Short mmCIF file of C-alpha atoms in Angstrom, two decimals:
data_model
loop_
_atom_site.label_atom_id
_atom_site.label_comp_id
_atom_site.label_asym_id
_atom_site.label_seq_id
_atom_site.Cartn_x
_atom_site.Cartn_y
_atom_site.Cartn_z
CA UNK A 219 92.31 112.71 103.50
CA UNK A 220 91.84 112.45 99.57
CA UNK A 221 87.97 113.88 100.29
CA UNK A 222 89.19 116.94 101.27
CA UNK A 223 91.78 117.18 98.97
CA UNK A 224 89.33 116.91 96.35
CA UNK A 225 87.13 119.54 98.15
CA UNK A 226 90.27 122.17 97.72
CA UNK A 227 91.12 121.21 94.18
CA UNK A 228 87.36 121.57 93.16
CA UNK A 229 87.00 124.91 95.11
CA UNK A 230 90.33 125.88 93.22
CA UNK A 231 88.53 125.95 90.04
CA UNK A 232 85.85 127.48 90.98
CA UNK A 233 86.59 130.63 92.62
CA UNK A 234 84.49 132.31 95.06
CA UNK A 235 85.16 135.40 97.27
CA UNK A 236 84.91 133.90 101.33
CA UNK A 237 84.93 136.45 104.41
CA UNK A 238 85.84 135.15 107.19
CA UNK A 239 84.38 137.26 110.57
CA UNK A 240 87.16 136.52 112.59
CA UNK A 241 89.84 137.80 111.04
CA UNK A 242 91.76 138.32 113.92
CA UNK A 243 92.14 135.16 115.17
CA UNK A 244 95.71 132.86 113.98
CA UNK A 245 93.65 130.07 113.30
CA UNK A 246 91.55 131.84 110.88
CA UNK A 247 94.40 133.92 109.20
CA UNK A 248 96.43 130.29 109.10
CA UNK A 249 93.59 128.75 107.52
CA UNK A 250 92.71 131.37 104.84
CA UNK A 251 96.43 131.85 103.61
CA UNK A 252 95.96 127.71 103.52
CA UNK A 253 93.03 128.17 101.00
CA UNK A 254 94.72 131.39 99.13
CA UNK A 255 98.11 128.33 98.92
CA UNK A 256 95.98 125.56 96.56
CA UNK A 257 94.25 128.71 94.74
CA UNK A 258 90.98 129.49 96.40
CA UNK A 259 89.99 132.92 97.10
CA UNK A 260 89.60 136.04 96.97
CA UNK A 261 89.28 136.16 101.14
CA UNK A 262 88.35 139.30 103.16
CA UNK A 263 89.52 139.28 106.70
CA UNK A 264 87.24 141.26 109.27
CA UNK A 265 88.44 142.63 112.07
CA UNK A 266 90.74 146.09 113.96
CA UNK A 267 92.75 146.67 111.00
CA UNK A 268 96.19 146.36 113.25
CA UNK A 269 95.53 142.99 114.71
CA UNK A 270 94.95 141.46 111.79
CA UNK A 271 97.81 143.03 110.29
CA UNK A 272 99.81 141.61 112.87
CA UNK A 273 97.99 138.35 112.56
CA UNK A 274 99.52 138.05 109.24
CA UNK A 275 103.11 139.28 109.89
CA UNK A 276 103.25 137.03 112.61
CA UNK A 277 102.41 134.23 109.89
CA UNK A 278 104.50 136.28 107.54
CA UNK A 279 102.50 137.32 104.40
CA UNK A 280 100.20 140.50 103.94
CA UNK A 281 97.71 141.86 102.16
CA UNK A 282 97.44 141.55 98.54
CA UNK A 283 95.15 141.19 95.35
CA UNK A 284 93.72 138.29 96.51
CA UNK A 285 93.36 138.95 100.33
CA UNK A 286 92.03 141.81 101.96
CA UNK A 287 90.80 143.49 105.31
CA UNK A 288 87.87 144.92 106.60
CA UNK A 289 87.53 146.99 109.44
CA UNK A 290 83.67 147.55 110.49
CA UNK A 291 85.16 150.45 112.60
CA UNK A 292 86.41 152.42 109.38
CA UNK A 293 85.01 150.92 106.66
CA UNK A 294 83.63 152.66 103.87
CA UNK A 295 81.16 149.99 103.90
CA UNK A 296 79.56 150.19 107.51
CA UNK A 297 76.76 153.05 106.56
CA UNK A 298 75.84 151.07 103.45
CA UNK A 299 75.39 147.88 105.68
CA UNK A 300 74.29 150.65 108.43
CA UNK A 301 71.01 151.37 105.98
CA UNK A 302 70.48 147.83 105.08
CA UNK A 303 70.28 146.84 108.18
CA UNK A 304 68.19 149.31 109.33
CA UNK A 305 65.65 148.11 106.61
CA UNK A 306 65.92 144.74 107.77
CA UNK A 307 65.13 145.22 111.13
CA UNK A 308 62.97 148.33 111.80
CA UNK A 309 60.03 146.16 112.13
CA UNK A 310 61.55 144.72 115.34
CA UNK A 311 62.19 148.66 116.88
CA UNK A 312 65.62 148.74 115.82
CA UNK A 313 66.82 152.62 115.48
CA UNK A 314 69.32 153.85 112.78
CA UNK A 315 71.57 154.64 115.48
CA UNK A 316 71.32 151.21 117.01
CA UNK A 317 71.75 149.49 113.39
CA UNK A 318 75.01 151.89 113.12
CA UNK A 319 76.22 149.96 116.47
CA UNK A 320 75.10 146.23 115.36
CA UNK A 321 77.23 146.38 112.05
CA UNK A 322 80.33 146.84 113.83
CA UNK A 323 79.83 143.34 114.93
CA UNK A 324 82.05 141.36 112.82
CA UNK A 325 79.54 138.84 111.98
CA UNK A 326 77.43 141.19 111.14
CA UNK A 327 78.93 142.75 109.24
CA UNK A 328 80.21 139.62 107.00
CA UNK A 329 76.96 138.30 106.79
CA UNK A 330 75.87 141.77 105.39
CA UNK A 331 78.73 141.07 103.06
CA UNK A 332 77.41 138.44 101.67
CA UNK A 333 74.05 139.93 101.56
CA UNK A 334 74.85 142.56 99.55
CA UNK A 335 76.67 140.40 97.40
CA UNK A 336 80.62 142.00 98.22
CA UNK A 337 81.81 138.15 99.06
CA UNK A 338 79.69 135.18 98.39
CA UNK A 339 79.88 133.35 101.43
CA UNK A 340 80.85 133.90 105.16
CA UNK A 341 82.32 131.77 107.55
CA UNK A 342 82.61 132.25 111.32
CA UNK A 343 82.29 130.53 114.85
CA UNK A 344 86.15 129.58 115.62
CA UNK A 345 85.66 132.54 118.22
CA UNK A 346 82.04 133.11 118.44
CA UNK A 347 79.25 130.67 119.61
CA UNK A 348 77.44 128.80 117.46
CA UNK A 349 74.08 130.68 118.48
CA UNK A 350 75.81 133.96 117.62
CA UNK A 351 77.13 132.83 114.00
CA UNK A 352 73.75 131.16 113.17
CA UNK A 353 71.50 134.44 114.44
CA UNK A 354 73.72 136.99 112.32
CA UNK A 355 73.42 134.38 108.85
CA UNK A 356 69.26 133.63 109.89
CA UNK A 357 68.86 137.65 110.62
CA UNK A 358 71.20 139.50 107.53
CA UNK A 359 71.42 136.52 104.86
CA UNK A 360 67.93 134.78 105.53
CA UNK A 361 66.47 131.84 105.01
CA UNK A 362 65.94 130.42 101.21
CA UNK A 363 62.94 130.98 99.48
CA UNK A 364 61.95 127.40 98.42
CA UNK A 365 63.68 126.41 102.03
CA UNK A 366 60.68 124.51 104.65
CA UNK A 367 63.66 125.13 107.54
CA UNK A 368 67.65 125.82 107.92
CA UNK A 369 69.41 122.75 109.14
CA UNK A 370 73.09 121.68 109.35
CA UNK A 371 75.11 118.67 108.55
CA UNK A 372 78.83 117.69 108.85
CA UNK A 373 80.58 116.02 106.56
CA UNK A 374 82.26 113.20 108.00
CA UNK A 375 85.81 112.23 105.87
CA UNK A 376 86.30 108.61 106.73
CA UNK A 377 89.94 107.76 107.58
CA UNK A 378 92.44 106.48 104.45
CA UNK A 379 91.30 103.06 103.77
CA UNK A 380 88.40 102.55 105.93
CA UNK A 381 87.40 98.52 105.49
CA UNK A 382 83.80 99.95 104.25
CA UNK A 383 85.52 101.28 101.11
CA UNK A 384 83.85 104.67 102.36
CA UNK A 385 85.42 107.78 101.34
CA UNK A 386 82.98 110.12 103.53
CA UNK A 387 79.44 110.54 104.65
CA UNK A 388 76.99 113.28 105.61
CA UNK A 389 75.62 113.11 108.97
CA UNK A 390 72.35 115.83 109.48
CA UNK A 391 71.27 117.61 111.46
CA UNK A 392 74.17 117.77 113.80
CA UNK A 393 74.18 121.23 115.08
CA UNK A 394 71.05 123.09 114.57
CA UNK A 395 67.48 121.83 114.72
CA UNK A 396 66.70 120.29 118.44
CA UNK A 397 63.96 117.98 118.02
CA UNK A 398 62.80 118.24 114.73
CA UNK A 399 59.18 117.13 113.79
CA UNK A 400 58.20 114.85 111.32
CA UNK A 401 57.75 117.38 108.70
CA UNK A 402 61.07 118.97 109.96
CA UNK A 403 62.79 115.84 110.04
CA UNK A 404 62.00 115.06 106.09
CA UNK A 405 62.89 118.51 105.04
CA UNK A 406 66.51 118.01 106.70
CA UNK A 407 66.94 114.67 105.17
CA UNK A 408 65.99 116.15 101.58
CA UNK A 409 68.75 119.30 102.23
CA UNK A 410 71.50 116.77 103.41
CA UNK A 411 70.79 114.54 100.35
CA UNK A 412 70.94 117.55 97.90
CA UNK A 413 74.38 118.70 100.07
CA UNK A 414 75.35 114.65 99.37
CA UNK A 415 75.20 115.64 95.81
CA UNK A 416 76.22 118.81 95.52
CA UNK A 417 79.81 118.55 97.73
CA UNK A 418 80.59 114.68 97.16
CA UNK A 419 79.12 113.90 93.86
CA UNK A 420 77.72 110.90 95.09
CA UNK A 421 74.10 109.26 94.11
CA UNK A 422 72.61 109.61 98.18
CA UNK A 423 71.60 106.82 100.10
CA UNK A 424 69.22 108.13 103.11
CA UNK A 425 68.93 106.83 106.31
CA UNK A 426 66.53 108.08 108.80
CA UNK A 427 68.61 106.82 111.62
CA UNK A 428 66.27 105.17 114.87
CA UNK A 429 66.44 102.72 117.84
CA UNK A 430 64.35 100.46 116.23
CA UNK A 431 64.87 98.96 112.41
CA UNK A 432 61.70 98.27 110.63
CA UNK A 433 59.47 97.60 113.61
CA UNK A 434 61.54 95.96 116.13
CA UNK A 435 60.37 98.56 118.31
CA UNK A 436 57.20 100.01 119.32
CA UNK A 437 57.44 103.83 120.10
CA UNK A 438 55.94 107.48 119.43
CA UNK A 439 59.91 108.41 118.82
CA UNK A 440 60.04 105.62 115.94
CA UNK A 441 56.65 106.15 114.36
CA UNK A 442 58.17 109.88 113.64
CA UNK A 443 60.70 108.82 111.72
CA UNK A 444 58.22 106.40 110.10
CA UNK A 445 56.54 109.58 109.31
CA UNK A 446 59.16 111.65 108.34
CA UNK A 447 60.28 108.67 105.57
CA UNK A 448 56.60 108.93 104.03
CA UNK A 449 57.08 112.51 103.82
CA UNK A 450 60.25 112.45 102.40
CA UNK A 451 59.20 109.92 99.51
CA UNK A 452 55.75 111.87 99.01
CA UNK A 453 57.87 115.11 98.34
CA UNK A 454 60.84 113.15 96.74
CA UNK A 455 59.92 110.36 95.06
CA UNK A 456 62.91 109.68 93.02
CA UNK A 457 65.10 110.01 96.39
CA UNK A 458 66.82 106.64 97.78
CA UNK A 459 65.82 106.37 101.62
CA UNK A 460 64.94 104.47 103.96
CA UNK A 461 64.30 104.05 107.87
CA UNK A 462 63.44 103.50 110.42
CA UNK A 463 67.09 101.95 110.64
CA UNK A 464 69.54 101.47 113.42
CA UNK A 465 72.99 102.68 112.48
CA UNK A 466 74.10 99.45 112.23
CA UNK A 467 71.76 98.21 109.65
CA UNK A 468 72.37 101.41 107.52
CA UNK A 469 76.23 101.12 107.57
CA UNK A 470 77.07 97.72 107.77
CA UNK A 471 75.69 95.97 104.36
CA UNK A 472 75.71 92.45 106.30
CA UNK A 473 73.42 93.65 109.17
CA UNK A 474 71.55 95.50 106.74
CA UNK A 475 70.39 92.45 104.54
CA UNK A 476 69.86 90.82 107.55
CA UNK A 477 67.74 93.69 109.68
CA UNK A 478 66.17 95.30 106.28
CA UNK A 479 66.64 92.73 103.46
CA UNK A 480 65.00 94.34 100.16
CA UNK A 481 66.01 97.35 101.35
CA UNK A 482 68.50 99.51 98.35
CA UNK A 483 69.65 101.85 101.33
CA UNK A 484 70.25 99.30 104.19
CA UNK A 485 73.81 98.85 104.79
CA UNK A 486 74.50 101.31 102.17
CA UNK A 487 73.38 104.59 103.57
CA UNK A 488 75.93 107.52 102.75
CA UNK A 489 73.43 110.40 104.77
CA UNK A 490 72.29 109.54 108.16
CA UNK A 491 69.47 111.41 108.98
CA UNK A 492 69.43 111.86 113.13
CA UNK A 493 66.05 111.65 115.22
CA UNK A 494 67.22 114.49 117.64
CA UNK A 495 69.82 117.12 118.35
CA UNK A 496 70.94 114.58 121.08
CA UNK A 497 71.96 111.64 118.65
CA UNK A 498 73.46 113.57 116.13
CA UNK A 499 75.88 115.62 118.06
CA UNK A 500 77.21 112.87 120.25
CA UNK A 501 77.14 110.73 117.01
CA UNK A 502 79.30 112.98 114.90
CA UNK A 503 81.51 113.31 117.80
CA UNK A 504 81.90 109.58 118.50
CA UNK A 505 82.74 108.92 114.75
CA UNK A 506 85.25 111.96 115.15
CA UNK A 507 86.70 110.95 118.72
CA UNK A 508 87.11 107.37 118.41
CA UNK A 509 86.64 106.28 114.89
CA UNK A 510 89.36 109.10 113.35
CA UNK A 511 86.65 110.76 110.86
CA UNK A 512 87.62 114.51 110.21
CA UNK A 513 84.08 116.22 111.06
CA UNK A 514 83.79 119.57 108.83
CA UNK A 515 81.19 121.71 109.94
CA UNK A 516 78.29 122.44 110.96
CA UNK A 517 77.64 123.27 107.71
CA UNK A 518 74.43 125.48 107.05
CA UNK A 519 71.67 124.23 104.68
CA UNK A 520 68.80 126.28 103.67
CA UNK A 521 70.01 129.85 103.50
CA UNK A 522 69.51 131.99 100.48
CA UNK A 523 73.28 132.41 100.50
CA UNK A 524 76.25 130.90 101.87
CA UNK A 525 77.10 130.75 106.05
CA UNK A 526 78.96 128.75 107.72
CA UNK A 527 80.34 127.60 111.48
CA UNK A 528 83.12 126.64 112.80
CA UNK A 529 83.83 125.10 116.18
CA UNK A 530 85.49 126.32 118.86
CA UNK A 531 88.22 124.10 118.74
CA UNK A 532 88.75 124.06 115.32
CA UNK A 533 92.29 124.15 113.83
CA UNK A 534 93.41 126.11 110.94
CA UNK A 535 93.33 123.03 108.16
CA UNK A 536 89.71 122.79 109.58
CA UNK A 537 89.74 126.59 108.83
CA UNK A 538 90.64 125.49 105.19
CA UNK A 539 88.22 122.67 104.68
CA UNK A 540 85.03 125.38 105.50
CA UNK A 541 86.59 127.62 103.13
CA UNK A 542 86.33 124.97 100.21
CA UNK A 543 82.78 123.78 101.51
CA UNK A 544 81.78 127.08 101.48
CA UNK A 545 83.00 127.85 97.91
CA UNK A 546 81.05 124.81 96.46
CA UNK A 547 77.99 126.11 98.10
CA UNK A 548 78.21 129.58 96.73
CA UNK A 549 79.41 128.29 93.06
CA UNK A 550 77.63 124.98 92.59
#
């Protein structure tokens, strides 16, 4: 899809050094020598030293000046991040000895990376769970100064010559927050907008997505979002949003003149704020499954550096795709 193409060329010229915690896994090694292919890089692998050497022999390249391993196990690395973690975490109990363990982890010990600024973003989760990939980035990268929350989006790559005219959207939050509060709820929608900006270069249009479209329904669920849009223009007044809108009436501009005429985001949205954890994950996954959108992510907003997850299922181009997202983050 020309979207992501773009993503790779523009993460091309603007190099960034990725680890990836999972180095042992083909996906991951197919993906990164992907990226390395159209110029990104440099990429650290992490992982036992001899399956991710044969990782990439069974793909056939190797090591070089522009891809390297780590081995938490060996490396001269692990009592630096052994120390730093230490620091971070003796307030909770945690002994030297036990911080000497923890860094072994692979995602640890990427996110650590990062941290200490040896690679300038991290991406993980095409082994581990999402709850594992987000705990190592919240506990060893941290959350953003300026930040009111960490959320997640995915960015949703419309299929070739969609009759919308839509090259992709951002759909937040996705993967993270649960039931985010009004307050919450504006925060995310501010993050995905700046993320709008930032990855596509587009002017965002928010909508804070609902069951009801201004006031066909009567509920505590739609006067959050309500909420959350007064928020959102309080703290960002310059923003384009709107809500409370029913998908329909922020993607289809016909329903949207009808449903919300006046309205500059109505059938125009390009960010789709969810209410819930609920909507938004089996939304992105319906616009993956059955409307042929490539979903990239979750993609982590609101750190003070960049992390980033993969699915489960992901496949090595996907692989490729969070290597370029992650790059923009780290160099925009």
């Amino acid at each position: 899809m020309n979207v992501l193409r773009d993503l790779q060329k523009r993460a091309a010229f603007r190099p960034a050094h990725i680890v990836l915690s999972e180095g042992h896994d083909p996906r991951v090694v197919a993906g990164a020598l992907a990226a390395l292919d159209v110029g990104m890089g440099p990429i650290t692998l992490v992982g036992p030293t001899a399956d991710v050497q044969a990782r990439l022999a069974e793909a056939g390249a190797e090591t070089g000046a522009n891809l390297h391993i780590q081995d938490p196990d060996i490396s001269e690395l692990s009592s630096t991040y052994a120390t730093l973690y230490f620091e971070l975490r003796q307030h909770k109990g945690v002994s030297q000895e036990t911080a000497a363990q923890q860094v072994r982890d692979p995602l640890v010990f990427a996110a650590l990376m990062v941290r200490n600024g040896d690679a300038d973003g991290t991406v993980g989760g095409a082994v581990a769970t999402t709850s594992d990939t987000v705990r190592a980035a919240l506990t060893m990268i941290g959350k953003a100064p300026d930040a009111a929350l960490v959320s997640s989006f995915f960015l949703m790559a419309m299929p070739e010559g969609h009759p919308t005219g839509r090259s992709a959207m951002i759909f937040g939050d996705c993967g993270l927050v649960i039931d985010p509060n009004a307050v919450e709820l504006a925060a995310i929608a501010a993050q995905s907008a700046a993320s709008c900006q930032q990855l596509l270069g587009d002017v965002p249009k928010v909508a804070l997505l609902s069951f009801s479209t201004k006031g066909s329904a009567r509920h505590e669920r739609v006067t959050k979002v309500t909420d959350a849009l007064t928020l959102l223009h309080e703290n960002h007044p310059d923003l384009s949003a709107d809500g409370e809108l029913q998908f329909d009436a922020a993607f289809i501009p016909e329903v949207g003149a009808s449903k919300a005429p006046g309205s500059d985001v109505a059938g125009h949205a390009n960010v789709l704020i969810f209410p819930n954890l609920d909507a938004g994950n089996i939304g992105y996954k319906i616009a993956q499954r059955i409307g042929g959108c490539d979903a990239i992510g979750p993609v982590l907003q609101g750190l003070s550096k960049p992390a980033n997850d993969l699915s489960r299922g992901c496949t090595a181009t996907d692989v490729t795709h969070m290597i370029a997202v992650t790059t923009l983050q780290a160099t925009n």
